[in-house]
Structure formats: structure tokens, C-alpha cells
CSV table of C-alpha atoms and ligand atoms in Angstrom, one decimal:
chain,number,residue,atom,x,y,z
A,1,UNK,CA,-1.3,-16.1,-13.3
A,2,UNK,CA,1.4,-14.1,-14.9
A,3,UNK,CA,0.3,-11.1,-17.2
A,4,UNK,CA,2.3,-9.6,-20.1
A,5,UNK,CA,1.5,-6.6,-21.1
A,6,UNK,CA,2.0,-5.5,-25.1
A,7,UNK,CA,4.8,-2.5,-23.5
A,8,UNK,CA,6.6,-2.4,-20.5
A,9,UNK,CA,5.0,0.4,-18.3
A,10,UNK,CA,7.4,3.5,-18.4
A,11,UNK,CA,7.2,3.7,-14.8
A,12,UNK,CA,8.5,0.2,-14.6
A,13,UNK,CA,12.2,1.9,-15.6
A,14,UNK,CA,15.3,2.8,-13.7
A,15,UNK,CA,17.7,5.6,-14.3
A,16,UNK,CA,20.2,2.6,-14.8
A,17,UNK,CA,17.5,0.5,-17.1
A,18,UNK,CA,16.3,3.9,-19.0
A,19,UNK,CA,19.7,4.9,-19.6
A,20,UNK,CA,20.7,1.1,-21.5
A,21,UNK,CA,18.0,1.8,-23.9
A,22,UNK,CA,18.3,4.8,-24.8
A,23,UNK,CA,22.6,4.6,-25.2
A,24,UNK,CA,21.9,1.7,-27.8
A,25,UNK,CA,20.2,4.3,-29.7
A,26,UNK,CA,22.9,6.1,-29.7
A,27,UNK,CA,21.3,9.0,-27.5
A,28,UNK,CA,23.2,10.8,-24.8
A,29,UNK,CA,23.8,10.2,-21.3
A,30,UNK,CA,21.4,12.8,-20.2
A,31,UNK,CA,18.1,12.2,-22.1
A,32,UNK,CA,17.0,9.1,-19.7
A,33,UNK,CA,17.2,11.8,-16.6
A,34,UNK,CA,15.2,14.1,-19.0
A,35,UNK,CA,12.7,11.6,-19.3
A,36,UNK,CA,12.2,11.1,-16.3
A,37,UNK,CA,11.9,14.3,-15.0
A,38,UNK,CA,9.3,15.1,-17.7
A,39,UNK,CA,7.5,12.1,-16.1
A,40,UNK,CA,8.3,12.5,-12.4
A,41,UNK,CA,8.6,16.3,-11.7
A,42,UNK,CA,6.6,17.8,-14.5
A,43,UNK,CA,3.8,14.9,-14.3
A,44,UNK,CA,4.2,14.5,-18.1
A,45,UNK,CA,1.5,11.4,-19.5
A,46,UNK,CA,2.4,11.3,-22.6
A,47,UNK,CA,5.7,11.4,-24.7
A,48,UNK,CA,4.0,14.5,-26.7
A,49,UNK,CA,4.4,16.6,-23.5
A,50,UNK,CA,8.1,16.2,-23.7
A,51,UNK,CA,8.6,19.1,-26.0
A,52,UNK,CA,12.4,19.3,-25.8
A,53,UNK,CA,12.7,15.4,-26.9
A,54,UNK,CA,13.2,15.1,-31.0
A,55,UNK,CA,10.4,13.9,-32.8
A,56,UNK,CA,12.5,10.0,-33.8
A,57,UNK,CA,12.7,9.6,-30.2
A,58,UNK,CA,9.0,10.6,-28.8
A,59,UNK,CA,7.9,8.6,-31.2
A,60,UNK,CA,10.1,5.4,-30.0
A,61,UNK,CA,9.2,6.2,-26.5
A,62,UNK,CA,5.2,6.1,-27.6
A,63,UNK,CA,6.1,2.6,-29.4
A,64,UNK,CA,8.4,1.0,-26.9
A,65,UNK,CA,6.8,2.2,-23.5
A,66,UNK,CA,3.3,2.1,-21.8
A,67,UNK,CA,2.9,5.2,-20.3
A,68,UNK,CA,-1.1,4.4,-19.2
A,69,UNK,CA,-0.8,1.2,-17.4
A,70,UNK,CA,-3.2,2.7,-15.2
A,71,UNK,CA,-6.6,3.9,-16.1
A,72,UNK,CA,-8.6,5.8,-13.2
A,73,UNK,CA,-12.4,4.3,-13.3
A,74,UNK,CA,-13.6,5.8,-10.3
A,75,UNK,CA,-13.1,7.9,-7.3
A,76,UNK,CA,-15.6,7.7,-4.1
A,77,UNK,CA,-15.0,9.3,-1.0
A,78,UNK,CA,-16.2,7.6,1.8
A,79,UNK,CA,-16.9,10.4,5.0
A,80,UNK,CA,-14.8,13.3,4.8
A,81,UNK,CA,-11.3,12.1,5.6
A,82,UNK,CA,-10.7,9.0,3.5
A,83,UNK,CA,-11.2,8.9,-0.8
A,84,UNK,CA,-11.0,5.3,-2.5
A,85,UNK,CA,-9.6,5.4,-6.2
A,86,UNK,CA,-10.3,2.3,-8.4
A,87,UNK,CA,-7.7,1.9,-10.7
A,88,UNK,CA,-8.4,-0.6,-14.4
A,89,UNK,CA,-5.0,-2.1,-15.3
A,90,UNK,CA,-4.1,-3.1,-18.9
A,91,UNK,CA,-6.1,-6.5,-18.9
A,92,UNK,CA,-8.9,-5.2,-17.3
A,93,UNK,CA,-7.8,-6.1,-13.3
A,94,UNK,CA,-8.6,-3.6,-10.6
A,95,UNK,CA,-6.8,-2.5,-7.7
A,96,UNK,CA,-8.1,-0.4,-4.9
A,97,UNK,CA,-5.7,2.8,-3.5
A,98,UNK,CA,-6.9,5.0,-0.7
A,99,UNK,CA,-6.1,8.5,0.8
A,100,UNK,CA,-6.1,9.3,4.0
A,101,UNK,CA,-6.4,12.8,5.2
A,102,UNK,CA,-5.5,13.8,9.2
A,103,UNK,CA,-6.3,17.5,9.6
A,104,UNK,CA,-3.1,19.2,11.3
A,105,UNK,CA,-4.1,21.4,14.3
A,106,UNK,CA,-3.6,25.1,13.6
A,107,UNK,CA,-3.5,24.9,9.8
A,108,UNK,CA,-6.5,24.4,7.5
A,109,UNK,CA,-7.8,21.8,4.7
A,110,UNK,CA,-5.8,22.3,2.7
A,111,UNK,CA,-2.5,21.4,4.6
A,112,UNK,CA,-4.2,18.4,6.1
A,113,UNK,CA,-1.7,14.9,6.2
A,114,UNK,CA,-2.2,13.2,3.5
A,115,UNK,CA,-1.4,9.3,3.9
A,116,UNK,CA,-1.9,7.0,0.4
A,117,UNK,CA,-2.7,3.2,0.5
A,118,UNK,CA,-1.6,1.2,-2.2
A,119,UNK,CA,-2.2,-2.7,-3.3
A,120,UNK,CA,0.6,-4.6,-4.4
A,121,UNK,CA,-1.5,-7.6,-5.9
A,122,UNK,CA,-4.8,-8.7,-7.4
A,123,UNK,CA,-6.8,-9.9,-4.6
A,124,UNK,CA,-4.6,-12.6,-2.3
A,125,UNK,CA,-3.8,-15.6,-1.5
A,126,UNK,CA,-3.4,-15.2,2.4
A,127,UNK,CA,-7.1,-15.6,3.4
A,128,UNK,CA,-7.3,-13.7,5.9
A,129,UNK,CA,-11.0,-14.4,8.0
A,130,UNK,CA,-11.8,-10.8,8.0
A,131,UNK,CA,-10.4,-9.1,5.0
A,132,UNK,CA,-12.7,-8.3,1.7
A,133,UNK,CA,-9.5,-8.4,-0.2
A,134,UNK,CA,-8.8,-12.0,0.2
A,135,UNK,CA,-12.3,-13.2,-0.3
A,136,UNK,CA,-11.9,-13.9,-4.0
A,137,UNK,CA,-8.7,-15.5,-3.7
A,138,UNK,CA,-5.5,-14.1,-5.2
A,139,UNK,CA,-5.2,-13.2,-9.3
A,140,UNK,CA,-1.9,-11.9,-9.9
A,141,UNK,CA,0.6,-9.8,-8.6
A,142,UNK,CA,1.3,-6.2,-9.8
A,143,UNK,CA,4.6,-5.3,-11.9
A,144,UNK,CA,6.8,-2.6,-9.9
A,145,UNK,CA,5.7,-0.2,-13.2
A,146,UNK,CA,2.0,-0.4,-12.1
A,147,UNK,CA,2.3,0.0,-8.6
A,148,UNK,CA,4.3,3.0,-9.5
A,149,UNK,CA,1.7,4.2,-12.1
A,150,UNK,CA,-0.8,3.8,-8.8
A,151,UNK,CA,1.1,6.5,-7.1
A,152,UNK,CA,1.7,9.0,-9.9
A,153,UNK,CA,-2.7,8.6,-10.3
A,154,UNK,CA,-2.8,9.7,-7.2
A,155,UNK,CA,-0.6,11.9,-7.3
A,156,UNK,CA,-2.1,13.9,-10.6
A,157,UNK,CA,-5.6,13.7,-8.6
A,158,UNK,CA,-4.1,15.5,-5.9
A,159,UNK,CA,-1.8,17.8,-7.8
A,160,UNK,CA,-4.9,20.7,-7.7
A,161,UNK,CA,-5.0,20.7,-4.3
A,162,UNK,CA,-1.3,20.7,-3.7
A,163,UNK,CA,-0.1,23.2,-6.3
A,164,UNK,CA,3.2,24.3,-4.5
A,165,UNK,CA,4.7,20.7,-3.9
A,166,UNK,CA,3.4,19.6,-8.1
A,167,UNK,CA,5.2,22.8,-9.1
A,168,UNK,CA,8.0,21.3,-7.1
A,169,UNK,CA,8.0,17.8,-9.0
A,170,UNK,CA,7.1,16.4,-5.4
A,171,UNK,CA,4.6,14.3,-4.0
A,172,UNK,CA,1.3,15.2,-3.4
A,173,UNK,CA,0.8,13.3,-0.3
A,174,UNK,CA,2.9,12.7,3.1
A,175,UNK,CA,2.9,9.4,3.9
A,176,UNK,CA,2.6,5.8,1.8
A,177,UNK,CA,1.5,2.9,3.3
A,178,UNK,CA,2.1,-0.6,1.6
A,179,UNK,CA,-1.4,-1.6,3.3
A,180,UNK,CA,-4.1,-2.1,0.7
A,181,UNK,CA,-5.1,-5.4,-1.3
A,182,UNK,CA,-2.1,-7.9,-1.7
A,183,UNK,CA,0.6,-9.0,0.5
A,184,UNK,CA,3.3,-6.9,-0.3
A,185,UNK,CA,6.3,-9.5,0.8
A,186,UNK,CA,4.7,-12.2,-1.4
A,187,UNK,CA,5.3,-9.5,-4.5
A,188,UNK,CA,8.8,-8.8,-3.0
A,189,UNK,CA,10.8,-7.8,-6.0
A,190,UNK,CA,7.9,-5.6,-7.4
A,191,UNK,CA,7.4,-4.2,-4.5
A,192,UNK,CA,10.6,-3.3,-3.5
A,193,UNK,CA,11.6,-1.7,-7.4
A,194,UNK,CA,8.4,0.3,-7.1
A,195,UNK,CA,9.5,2.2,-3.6
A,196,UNK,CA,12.8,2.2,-4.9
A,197,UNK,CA,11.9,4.2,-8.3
A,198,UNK,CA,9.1,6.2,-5.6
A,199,UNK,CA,12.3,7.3,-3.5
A,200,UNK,CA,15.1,7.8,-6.0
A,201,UNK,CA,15.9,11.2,-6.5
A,202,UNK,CA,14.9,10.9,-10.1
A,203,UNK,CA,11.8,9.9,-9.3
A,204,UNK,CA,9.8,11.6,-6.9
A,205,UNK,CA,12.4,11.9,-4.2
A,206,UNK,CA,10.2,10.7,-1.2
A,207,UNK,CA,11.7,9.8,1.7
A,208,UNK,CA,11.7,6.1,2.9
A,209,UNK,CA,11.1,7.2,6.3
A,210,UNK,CA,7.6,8.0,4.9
A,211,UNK,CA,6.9,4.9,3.7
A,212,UNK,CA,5.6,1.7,6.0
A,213,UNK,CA,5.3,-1.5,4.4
A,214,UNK,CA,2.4,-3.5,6.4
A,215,UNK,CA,2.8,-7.5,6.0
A,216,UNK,CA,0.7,-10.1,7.6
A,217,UNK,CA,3.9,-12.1,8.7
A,218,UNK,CA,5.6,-13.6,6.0
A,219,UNK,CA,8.8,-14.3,8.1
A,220,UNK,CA,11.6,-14.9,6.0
A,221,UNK,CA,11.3,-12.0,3.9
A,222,UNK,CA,10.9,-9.4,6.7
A,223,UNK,CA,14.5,-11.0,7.6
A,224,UNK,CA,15.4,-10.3,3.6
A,225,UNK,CA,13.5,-6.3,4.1
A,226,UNK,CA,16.3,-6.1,7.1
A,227,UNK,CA,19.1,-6.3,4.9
A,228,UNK,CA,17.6,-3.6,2.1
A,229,UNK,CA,19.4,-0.2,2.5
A,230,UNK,CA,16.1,1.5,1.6
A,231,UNK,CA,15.4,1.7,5.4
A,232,UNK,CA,11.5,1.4,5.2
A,233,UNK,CA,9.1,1.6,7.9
A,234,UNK,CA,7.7,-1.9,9.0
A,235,UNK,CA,4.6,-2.7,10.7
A,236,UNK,CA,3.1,-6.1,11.2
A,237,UNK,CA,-0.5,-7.2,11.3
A,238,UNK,CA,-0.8,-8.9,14.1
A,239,UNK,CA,-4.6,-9.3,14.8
A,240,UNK,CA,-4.4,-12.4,17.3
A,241,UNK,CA,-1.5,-12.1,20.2
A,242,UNK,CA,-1.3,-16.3,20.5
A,243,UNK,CA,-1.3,-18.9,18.1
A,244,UNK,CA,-4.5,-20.2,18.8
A,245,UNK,CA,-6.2,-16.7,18.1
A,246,UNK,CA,-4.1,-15.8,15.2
A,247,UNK,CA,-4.5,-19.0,13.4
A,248,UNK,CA,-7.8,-19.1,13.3
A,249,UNK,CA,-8.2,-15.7,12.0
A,250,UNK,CA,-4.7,-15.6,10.0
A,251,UNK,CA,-3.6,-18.9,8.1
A,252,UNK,CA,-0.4,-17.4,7.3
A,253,UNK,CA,0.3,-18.0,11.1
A,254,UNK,CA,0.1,-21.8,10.7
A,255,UNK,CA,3.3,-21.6,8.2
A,256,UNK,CA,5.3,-18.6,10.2
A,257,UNK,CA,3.8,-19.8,14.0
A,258,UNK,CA,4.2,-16.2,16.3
A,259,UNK,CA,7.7,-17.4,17.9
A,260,UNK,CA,9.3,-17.1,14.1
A,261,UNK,CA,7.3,-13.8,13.2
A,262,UNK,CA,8.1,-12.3,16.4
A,263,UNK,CA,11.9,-13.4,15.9
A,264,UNK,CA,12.4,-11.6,12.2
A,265,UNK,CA,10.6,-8.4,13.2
A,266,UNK,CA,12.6,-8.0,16.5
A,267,UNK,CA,15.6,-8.4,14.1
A,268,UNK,CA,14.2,-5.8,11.5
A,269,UNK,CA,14.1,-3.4,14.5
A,270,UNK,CA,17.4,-4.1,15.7
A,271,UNK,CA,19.0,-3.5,12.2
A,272,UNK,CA,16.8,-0.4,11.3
A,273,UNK,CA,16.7,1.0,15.0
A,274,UNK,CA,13.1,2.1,14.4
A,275,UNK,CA,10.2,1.4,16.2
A,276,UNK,CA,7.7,-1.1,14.9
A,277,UNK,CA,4.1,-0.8,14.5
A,278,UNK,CA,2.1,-3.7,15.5
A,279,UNK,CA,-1.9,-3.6,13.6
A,280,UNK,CA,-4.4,-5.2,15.8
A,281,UNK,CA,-8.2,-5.3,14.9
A,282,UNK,CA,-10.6,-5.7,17.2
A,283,UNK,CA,-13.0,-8.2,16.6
A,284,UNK,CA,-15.6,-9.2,19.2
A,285,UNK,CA,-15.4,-12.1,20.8
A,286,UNK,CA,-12.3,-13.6,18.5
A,287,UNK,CA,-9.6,-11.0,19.5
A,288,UNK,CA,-11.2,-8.9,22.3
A,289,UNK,CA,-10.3,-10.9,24.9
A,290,UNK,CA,-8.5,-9.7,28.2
A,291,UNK,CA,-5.9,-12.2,27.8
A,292,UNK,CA,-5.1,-11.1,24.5
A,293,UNK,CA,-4.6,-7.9,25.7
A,294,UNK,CA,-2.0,-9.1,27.9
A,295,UNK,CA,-0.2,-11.2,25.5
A,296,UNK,CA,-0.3,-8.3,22.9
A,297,UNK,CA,1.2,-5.8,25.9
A,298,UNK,CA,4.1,-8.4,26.7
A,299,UNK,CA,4.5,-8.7,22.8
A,300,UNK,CA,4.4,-5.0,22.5
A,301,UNK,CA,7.1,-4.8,25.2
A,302,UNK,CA,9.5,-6.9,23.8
A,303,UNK,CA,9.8,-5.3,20.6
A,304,UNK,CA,9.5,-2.2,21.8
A,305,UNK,CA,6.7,-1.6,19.3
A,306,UNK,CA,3.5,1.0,18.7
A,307,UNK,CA,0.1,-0.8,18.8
A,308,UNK,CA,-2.2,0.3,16.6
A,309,UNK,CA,-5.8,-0.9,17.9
A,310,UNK,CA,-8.2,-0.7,15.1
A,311,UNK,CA,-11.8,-1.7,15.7
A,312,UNK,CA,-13.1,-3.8,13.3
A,313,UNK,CA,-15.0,-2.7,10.5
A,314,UNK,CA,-18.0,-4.5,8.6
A,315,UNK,CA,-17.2,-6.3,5.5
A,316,UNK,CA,-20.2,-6.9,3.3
A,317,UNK,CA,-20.3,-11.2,3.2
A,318,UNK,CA,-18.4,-11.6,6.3
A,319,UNK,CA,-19.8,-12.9,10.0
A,320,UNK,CA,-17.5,-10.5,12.0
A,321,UNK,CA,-18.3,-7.4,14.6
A,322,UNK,CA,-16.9,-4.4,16.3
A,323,UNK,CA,-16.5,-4.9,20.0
A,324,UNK,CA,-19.2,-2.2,21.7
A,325,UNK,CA,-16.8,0.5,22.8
A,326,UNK,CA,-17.1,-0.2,26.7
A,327,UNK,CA,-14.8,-3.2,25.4
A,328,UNK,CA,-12.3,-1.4,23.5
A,329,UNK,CA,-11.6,0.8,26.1
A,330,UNK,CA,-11.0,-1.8,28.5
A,331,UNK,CA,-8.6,-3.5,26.2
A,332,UNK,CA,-6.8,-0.1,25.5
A,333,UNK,CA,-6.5,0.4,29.6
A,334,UNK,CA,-4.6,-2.8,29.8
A,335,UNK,CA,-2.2,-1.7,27.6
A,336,UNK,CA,-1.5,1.5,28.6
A,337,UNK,CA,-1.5,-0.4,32.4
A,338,UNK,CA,1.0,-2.1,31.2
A,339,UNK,CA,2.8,0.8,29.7
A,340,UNK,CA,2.6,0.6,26.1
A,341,UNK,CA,2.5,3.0,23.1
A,342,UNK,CA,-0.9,2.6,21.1
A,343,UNK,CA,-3.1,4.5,19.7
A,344,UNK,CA,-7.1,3.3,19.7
A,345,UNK,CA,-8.8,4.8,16.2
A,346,UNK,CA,-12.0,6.3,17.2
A,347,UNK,CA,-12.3,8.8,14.0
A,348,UNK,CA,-15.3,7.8,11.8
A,349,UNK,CA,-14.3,7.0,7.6
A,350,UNK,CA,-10.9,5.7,8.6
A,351,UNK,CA,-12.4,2.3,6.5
A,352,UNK,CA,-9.2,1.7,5.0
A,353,UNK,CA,-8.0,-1.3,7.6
A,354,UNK,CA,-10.6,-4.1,7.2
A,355,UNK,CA,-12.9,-3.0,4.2
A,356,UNK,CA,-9.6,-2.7,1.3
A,357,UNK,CA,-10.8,-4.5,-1.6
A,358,UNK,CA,-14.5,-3.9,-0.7
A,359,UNK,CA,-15.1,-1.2,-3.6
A,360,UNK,CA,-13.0,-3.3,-5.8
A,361,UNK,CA,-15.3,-6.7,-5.1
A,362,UNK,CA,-18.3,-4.9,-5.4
A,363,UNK,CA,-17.9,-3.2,-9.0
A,364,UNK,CA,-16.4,-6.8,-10.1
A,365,UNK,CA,-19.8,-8.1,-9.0
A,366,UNK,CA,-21.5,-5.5,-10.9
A,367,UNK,CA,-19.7,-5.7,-13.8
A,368,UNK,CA,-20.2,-9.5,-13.7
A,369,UNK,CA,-23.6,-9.3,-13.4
A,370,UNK,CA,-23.7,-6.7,-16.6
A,371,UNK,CA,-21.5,-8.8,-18.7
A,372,UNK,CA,-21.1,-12.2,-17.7
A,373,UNK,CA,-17.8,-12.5,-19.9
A,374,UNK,CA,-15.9,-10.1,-17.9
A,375,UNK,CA,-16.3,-12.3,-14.0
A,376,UNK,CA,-13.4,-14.4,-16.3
A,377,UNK,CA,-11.3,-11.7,-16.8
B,1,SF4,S1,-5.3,-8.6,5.3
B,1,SF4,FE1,-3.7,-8.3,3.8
B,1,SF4,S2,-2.6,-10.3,3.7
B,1,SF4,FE2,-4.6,-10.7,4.7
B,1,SF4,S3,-6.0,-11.3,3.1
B,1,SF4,FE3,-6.2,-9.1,3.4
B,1,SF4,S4,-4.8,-8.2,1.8
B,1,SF4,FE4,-4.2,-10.3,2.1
């Protein structure tokens, strides 16, 4: 289900795309980088902020352009590290975005790691067994300008606490990961056009080292992401280290079978030379098993890839558990037996992995249940 919106959002533009418009108004070359300073670097909102624009043209950039693609409708912090925005696009959608934040050793609050989640799509199609985000199917994807206007919320949210780096027009977190609601490589073009505009250096200048791009294993475009010369971060949620177990968990596996997946992301890492990072939550008695942890350690081997063990976390509506943690550990010890890099999350309120798309789900219901009109929208 495609939507249009009335304007294209602002942060939808390029440099290149800014720069057409404005030269068949007859402006010079240097007002689109203006704009989009104002937008990127001074966190401008509206075209009434832009006080060295001429009236004509604030006006045409306030009838032409969407610069609120985005409204904020609530912020909830769940434990002490992790904050979950809800985000209300133009026709009423909502899409999760979570920040992360790893205290650094040494330093204080304040200069803890920041690490934003963003969603690429309304809900999705890919069904995953124990995902909250695929549990009411897939609605539409998100246009590059509103994945972008995801960031610059967050950004603005975070701007207080991080007044050096917003006086410096930069980012106001460390790390992006493409991990929320949606399947990122099934919004490919978006997707890529929104990290693009995030990396330029007209736009916020972040570096695409920063950035990891999370799929479930949509095979033939992580062999298209190999050829980009962003040079992005990939990891790959594996969750199941044969076919049997990943099927069953993963339909996407029963289209792009392990031997395919496992193919394009070894040639991702040869082309990039980075290493990859392989998710795996821990579910008991589906992925838990010894034997998986020996597949998932020769898998790990071969593509000389980071495990990231993440045990499962309750989704409201789904069966699923969290191994006890006797089991965990065992399943970590095989791995590091067999000489592989992982890390095993043990920190409470990292709730990102498994429970995206839960806040989202639950104020739909509510709102549903207020105004049954809106469970159409
Ligand atoms: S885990 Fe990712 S790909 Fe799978 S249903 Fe959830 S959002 Fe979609």
C-alpha cells in the first residue's frame, strides 16, 4: 500500500535534487547547501528559522516541502539504558525508534554511547515467529525523507543532552542500527537514500562505519549492498544455524535456504573487508540446542563473523521463552570452545532485539479500542 503524501518531506532531498529546484527558480548555486545546513547543522524545523532566506523563497519552501513528516507522540524509557520514541507519520502510521545508551568506563552519563534503532517499514511482511513487529503483517514501507525525519527526532530529543556535538551540526548519537520494525533490504532504495543523505557531508556527516544495517537474509540484495560504495556495516539475523531450525522460526529462510544467505554475506565481507555480525536469539527449546551451537560456531568460522547471542525477550501474544541462564552459558562455552567472537547480552532494558514494534502494537490497540475508525487507518 503506497502513500503519497500532499509534500515531499524536505528531508527526502539531495544536494543534487535540492539544487534542480531551486536553479529553476532562478536562485543561486549556493542556497540548496544553505538550506540544508539550516536543516542539518542548525536543526532548523521550519523555513521561518532560516532568517537569511528571502521572504518569496521561505515561503515556497513552506508550500513545496514537508518539513514535519514526523510527529513525536510519545517517548518511554524502558530501564535506564534504552528510551523508545513513537513517531505519527503524515497518514497517521507509527513507527517505533529506540536509543540505546552503553555507559563508557571512566567517563560519566553524559558521555555514555549512544546507539539509535530505526524502522524502515510499517510493520512487515517477513513473519518472523518471534517478532512483535511482524505480527500485524506488513503496511507500507517508509520514504527515504521519513526515515530521515526519524533520525533528525531523535536527534532534536537528544540535542540537550549533547550540547557540544548540536552546536557542531553533528549527531547526537554514536551509532545507527537499521534494526527496528521493517526489513530494511525489502525498502532497498529508501533505505539506502536515507543513510546516504544521513552520511553526506551536507547532511549530518556520520560516518558509515557507524552505521549497521541488520537484515533477516534477503539474499540477493545483500549481494546488491556489496556493490554500494557507502561501505555500511552488515549484520545478519541468523536466529536458527540449520535449515530446519531457521525455517521454522524464519520464513524468509524457505525462499533464501542458509547455503544462499551464507554465500552473499561471505561475499559482502570479502568486498567490504569488515567483519560481520551474526544476531542469534536464544529461544528455549527452538534454538538452544547444543547442536546449534555447533553449527552456529562452524558458521561463525567460516565467515569470520562476531556472534551476537541475545536471549530472547517476551513478546506480549507470543508462545516463546528465554533459555534459564545455566543454558545460555553452556551455549556461549561452546562457542568460545570453538574459538569464536561473541558477545552474550546479560544487561537488563536492552529490549530493543525481540520486543521492536511492541510499543507501537500496543497504542494501535489502544487507539483502536478508543476509536474504532482509526484500526483502518
Ligand atoms: S525480525 Fe525483522 S524481518 Fe523479522 S518480522 Fe521482525 S522486523 Fe520483520
Amino acid at each position: 500500500m503506497a502513500f503519497t503524501p500532499e509534500k515531499p518531506p524536505i528531508y527526502g532531498e539531495t544536494l543534487e535534487s535540492l539544487s534542480t529546484h531551486l536553479k529553476a527558480r532562478g536562485e543561486p548555486a549556493f542556497r540548496a547547501r544553505q538550506i540544508l545546513t539550516w536543516l542539518y547543522k542548525k536543526r532548523a524545523t521550519t523555513p521561518a528559522q532560516m532568517t537569511d532566506l528571502s521572504k518569496p523563497l521561505r515561503d515556497w519552501l513552506e508550500q513545496t516541502f514537508d518539513f514535519a513528516p514526523a510527529s513525536l507522540v510519545l517517548c518511554k524509557k524502558a530501564g535506564d539504558v534504552t528510551d523508545k520514541l513513537l513517531l505519527e507519520m503524515r497518514d497517521g502510521s507509527l513507527v517505533e525508534c529506540v536509543i540505546i545508551r552503553a555507559p563508557q568506563e571512566g567517563v560519566g552519563e553524559e558521555h555514555s554511547r549512544k546507539t539509535l534503532c530505526i524502522s524502515t517499514q510499517v510493520g512487515c511482511a517477513y513473519g518472523c515467529k518471534f517478532c512483535a513487529s511482524g505480527l500485524a503483517g506488513w503496511k507500507r514501507d517508509l520514504s527515504a525523507g521519513e526515515i530521515v525525519s526519524e533520525m533528525m527526532h531523535v536527534c532534536r530529543v537528544e540535542d540537550a543532552a549533547s550540547p557540544e556535538r548540536a552546536a557542531e551540526g553533528l549527531a547526537s548519537f554514536d551509532n545507527l542500527v537499521v534494526m527496528g520494525m521493517g526489513e530494511p533490504l525489502a525498502n532497498y532504495d529508501n533505505v539506502l537514500k536515507a543513510l546516504t543523505i544521513l552520511n553526506a557531508p551536507w547532511g549530518l556527516g556520520f560516518g558509515a562505519r557507524r552505521i549497521t544495517l541488520s537484515t533477516s537474509g534477503v539474499a540477493p540484495n545483500i549481494l546488491r549492498l556489496a556493490q554500494e560504495p557507502l561501505g555500511l556495516r552488515l549484520a545478519i539475523s541468523l536466529h536458527g544455524a540449520t535449515d530446519e531450525v531457521r525455517s521454522r522460526i524464519m520464513p524468509v529462510n524457505r525462499k533464501y535456504p542458509l547455503a544462499e544467505l551464507l554465500s552473499a554475506a561471505k561475499a559482502f565481507a570479502q568486498t567490504h573487508g569488515r567483519m560481520l555480525t551474526l544476531e542469534y536469539i536464544l529461544i528455549e527449546d527452538v534454538n538452544d540446542t547444543f547442536d546449534q551451537a555447533r553449527a552456529l560456531a562452524d558458521i561463525a568460522r567460516d565467515l569470520h563473523a562476531h556472534v551476537n547471542l541475545i536471549p530472547y525477550n517476551t513478546v506480549e501474544g507470543l508462545e516463546w521463552k528465554r533459555p534459564g541462564s545455566n543454558r545460555r552459558e553452556r551455549f556461549a562455552a561452546i562457542l568460545r570452545d570453538a574459538g569464536v567472537s561473541f558477545t552474550l547480552r546479560r544487561e537488563k532494558g536492552h529490549d530493543i532485539d525481540a520486543a521492536c514494534g511492541q510499543l507501537r502494537l500496543k497504542t494501535e490497540r489502544e487507539r483502536a479500542q478508543n476509536n474504532p475508525d482509526i484500526s483502518s487507518l
